[in-house]
Short mmCIF file of C-alpha atoms in Angstrom, two decimals:
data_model
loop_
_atom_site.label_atom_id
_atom_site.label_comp_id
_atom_site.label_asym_id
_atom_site.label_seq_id
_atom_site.Cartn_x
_atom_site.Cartn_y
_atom_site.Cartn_z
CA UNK A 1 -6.42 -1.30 96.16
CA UNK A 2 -7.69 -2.43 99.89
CA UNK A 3 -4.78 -1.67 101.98
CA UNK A 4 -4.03 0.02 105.50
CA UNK A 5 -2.80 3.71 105.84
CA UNK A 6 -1.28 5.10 108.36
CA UNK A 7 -0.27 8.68 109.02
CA UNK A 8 2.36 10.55 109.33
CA UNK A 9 5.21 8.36 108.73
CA UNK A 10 7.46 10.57 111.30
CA UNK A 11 5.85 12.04 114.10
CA UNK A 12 7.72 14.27 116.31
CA UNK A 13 6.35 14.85 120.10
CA UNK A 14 7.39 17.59 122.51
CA UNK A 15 7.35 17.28 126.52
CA UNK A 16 3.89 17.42 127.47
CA UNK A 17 2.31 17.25 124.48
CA UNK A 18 -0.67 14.81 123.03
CA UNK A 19 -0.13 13.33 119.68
CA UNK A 20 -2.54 11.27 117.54
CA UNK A 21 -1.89 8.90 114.94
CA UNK A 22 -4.04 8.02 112.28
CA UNK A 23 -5.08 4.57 110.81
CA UNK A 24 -7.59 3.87 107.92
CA UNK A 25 -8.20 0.49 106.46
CA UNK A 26 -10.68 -0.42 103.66
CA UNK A 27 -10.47 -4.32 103.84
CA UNK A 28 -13.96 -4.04 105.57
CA UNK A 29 -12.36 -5.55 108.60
CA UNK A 30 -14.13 -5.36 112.13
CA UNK A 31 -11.19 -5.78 114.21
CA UNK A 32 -8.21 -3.46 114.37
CA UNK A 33 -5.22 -3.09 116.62
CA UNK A 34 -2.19 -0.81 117.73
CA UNK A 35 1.00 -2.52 118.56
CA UNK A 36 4.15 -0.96 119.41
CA UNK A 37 7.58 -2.18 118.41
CA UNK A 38 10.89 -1.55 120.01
CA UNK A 39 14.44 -3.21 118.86
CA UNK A 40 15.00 -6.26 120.13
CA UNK A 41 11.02 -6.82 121.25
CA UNK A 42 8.36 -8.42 119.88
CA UNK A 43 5.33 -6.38 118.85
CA UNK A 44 3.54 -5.38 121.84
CA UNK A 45 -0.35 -5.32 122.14
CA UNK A 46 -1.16 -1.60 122.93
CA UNK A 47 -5.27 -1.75 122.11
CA UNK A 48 -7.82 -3.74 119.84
CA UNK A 49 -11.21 -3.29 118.72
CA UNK A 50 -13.10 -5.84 117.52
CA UNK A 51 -16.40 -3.72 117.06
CA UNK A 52 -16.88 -0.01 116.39
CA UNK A 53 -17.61 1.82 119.60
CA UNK A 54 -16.01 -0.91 121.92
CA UNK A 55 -12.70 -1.46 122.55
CA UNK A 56 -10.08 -3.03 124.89
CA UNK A 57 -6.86 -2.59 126.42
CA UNK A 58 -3.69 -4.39 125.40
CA UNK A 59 -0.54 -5.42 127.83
CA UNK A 60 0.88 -2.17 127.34
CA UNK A 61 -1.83 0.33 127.18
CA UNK A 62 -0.69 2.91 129.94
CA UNK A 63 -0.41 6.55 128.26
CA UNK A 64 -2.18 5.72 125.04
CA UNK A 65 -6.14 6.13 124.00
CA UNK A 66 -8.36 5.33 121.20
CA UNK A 67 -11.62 5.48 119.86
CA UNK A 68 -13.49 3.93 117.22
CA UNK A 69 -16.18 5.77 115.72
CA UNK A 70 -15.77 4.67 112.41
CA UNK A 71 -15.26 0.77 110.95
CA UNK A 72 -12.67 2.31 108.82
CA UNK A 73 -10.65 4.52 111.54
CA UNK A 74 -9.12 3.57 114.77
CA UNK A 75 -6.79 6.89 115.85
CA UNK A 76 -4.17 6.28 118.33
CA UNK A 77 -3.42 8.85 121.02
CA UNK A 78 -0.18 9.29 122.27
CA UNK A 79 -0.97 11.30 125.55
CA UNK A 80 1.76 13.37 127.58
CA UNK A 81 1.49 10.45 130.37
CA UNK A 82 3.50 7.78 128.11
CA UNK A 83 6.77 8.86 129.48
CA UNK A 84 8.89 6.66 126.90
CA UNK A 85 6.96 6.98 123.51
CA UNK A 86 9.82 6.85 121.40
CA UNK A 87 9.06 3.71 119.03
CA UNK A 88 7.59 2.68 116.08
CA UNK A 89 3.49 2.08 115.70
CA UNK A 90 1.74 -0.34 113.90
CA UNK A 91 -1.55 -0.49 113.03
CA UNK A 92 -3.16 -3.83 111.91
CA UNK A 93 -6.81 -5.70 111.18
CA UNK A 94 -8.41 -8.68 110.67
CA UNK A 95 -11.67 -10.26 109.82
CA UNK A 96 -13.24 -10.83 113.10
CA UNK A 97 -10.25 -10.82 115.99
CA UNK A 98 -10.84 -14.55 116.78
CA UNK A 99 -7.01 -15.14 116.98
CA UNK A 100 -7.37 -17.56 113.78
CA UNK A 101 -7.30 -15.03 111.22
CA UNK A 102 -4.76 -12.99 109.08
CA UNK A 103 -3.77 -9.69 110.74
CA UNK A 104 -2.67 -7.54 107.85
CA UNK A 105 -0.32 -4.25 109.01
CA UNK A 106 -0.09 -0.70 107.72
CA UNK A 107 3.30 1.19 107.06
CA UNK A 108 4.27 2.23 110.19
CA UNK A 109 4.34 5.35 112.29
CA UNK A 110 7.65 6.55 113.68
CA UNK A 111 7.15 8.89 116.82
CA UNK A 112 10.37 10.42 118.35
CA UNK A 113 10.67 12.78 120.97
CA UNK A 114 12.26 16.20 120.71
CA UNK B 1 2.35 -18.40 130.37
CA UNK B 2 1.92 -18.40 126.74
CA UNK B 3 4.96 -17.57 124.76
CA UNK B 4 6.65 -17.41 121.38
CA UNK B 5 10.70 -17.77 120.81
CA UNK B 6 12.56 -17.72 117.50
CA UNK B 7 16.16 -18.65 116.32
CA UNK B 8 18.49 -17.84 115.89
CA UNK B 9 18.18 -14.03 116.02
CA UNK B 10 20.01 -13.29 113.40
CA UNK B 11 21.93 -15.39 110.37
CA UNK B 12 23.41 -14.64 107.43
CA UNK B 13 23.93 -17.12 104.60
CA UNK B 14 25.98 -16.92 101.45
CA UNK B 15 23.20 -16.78 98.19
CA UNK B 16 22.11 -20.25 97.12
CA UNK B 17 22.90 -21.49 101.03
CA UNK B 18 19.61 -23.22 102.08
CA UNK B 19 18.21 -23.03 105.80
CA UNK B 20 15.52 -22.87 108.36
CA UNK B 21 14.39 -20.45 110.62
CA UNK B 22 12.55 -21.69 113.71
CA UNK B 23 9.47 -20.60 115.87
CA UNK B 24 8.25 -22.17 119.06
CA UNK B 25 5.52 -21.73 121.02
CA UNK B 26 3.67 -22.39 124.32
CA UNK B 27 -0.12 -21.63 124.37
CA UNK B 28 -2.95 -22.97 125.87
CA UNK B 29 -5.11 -22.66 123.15
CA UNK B 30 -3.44 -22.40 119.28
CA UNK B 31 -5.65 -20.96 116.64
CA UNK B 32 -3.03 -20.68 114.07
CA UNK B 33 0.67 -19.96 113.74
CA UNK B 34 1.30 -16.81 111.37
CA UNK B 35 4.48 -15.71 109.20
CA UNK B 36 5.33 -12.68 108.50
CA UNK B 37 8.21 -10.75 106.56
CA UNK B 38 9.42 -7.19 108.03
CA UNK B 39 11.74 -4.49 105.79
CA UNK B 40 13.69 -1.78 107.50
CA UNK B 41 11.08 1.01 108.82
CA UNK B 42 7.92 -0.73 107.03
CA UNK B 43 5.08 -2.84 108.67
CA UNK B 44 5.36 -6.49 108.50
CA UNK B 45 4.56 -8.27 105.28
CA UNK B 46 2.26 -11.80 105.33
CA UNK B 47 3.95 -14.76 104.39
CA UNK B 48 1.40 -17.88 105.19
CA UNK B 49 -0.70 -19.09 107.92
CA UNK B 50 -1.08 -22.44 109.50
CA UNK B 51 -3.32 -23.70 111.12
CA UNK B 52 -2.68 -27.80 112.30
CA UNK B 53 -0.06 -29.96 112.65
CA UNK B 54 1.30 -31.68 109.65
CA UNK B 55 0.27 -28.47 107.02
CA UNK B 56 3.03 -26.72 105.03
CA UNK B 57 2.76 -24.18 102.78
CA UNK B 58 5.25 -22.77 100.23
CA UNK B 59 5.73 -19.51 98.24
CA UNK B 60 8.40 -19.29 95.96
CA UNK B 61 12.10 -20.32 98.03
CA UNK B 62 9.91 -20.23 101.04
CA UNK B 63 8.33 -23.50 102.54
CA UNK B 64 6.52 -23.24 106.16
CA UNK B 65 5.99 -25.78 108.16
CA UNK B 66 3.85 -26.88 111.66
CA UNK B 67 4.24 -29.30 114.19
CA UNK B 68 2.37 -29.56 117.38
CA UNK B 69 5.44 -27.23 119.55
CA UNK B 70 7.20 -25.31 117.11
CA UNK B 71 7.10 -24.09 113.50
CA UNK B 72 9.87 -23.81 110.35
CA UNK B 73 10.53 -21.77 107.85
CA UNK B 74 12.90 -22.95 105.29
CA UNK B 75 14.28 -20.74 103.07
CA UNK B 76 15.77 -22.93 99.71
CA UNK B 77 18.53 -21.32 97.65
CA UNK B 78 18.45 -17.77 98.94
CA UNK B 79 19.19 -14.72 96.89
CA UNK B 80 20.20 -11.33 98.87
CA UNK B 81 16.35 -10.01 98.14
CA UNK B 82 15.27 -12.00 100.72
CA UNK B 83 17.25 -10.27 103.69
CA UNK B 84 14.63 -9.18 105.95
CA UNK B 85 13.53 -10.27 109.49
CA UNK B 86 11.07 -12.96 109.41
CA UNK B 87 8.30 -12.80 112.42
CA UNK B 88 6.23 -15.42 113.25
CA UNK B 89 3.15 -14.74 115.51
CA UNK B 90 0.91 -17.27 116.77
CA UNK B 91 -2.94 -16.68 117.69
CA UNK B 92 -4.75 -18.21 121.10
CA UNK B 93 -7.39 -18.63 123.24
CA UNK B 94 -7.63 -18.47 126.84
CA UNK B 95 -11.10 -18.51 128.95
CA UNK B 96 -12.64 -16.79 125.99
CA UNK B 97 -10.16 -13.97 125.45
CA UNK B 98 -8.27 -13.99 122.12
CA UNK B 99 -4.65 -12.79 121.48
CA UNK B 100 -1.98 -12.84 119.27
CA UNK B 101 1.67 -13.31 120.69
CA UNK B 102 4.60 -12.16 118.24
CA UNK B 103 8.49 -13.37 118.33
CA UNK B 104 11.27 -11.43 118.77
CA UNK B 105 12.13 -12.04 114.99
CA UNK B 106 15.35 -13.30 113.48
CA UNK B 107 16.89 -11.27 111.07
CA UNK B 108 18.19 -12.73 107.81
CA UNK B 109 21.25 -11.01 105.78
CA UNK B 110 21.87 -13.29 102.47
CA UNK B 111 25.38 -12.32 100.98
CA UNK B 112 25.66 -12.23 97.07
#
């Protein structure tokens, strides 16, 4: 089945610490993205990539880094900087990144702070 | 400044109680208007995407629709399965750059 992982479903960060989450998709998309969702917000643009080893910053990307090695992987790094990181991370791609096509999402990542 | 707004931000019907959920949007630059449906704690689900004024698409008691400001989603005869919140998210264009804007969401609660 061509799908989207992501991994762990709960993550659990202490003061100081980096944390990295993990995406896979095998929909052969070239662009992927990290958004971050909060209650009561829309889904927030974090990074995207719409070509392995390039990639951009979204509106919120202060405290976070990725890299894209892979066309299948596009890790997420919480870093000790993000001050609030408590939310929930989605992972998404699409064909190209044009803004006309489908994104499709992963499960979700849950990261709370202990 | 481009922007997407739903309502209401949240309804509840009573099962078999038909209505419409509604997305506008102000960009410079539409590439198509996207629906999507979001459980508790999971990633959001695709519903349909649109892409001009005047389409509609349909899936099951769902019907989507797209005018040249604002988008519906109509939801006919409701049963409690479809209590979720609905997201709409609309793609652009501006001096080259592409982006996709998401709404706030309005969450549905359908009452047996």
């Amino acid at each position: 089945d061509g799908g989207i992982t992501q991994s762990p479903k709960y993550l659990f960060r202490k003061e100081g610490q980096n944390v990295t989450l993990s995406c896979e998709q095998n929909l052969n998309h070239d662009a992927m993205y990290w958004y971050r969702q909060d209650p009561g917000q829309g889904l927030r643009l974090i990074y995207y990539s719409q070509i392995v080893n390039d990639f951009q910053k979204g509106d919120i990307a202060e405290g976070y880094s990725v890299s894209r090695e892979k066309k299948e992987s596009f890790p997420l790094t919480v870093t000790s900087a993000q001050k609030n990181p408590t939310a929930f991370y989605l992972c998404a791609s699409s064909i190209a990144g044009t803004g006309e096509e489908t994104q499709y999402f992963g499960p979700g990542t849950r990261l709370l702070v202990l | 400044e481009d922007q997407v707004t739903q309502s209401p931000e949240a309804l509840r019907l009573q099962e078999g109680e038909s209505s419409s959920l509604n997305c506008s949007y102000t960009v410079s630059g539409l590439r198509g208007l996207f629906w999507y449906r979001q459980d508790p704690g999971k990633g959001p689900e695709f519903l349909f995407t649109l892409y001009s004024a005047g389409e509609e698409k349909e899936k099951e008691r769902l019907k989507a629709t797209l005018t040249k400001k604002e988008s519906f989603l109509h939801i006919t005869a409701p049963k409690p399965e479809d209590s979720a919140t609905y997201l709409c998210a609309v793609g652009s264009t501006t001096s080259g750059t592409y982006k996709y804007i998401f709404g706030t969401g309005t969450r549905l609660k359908v009452l047996a």
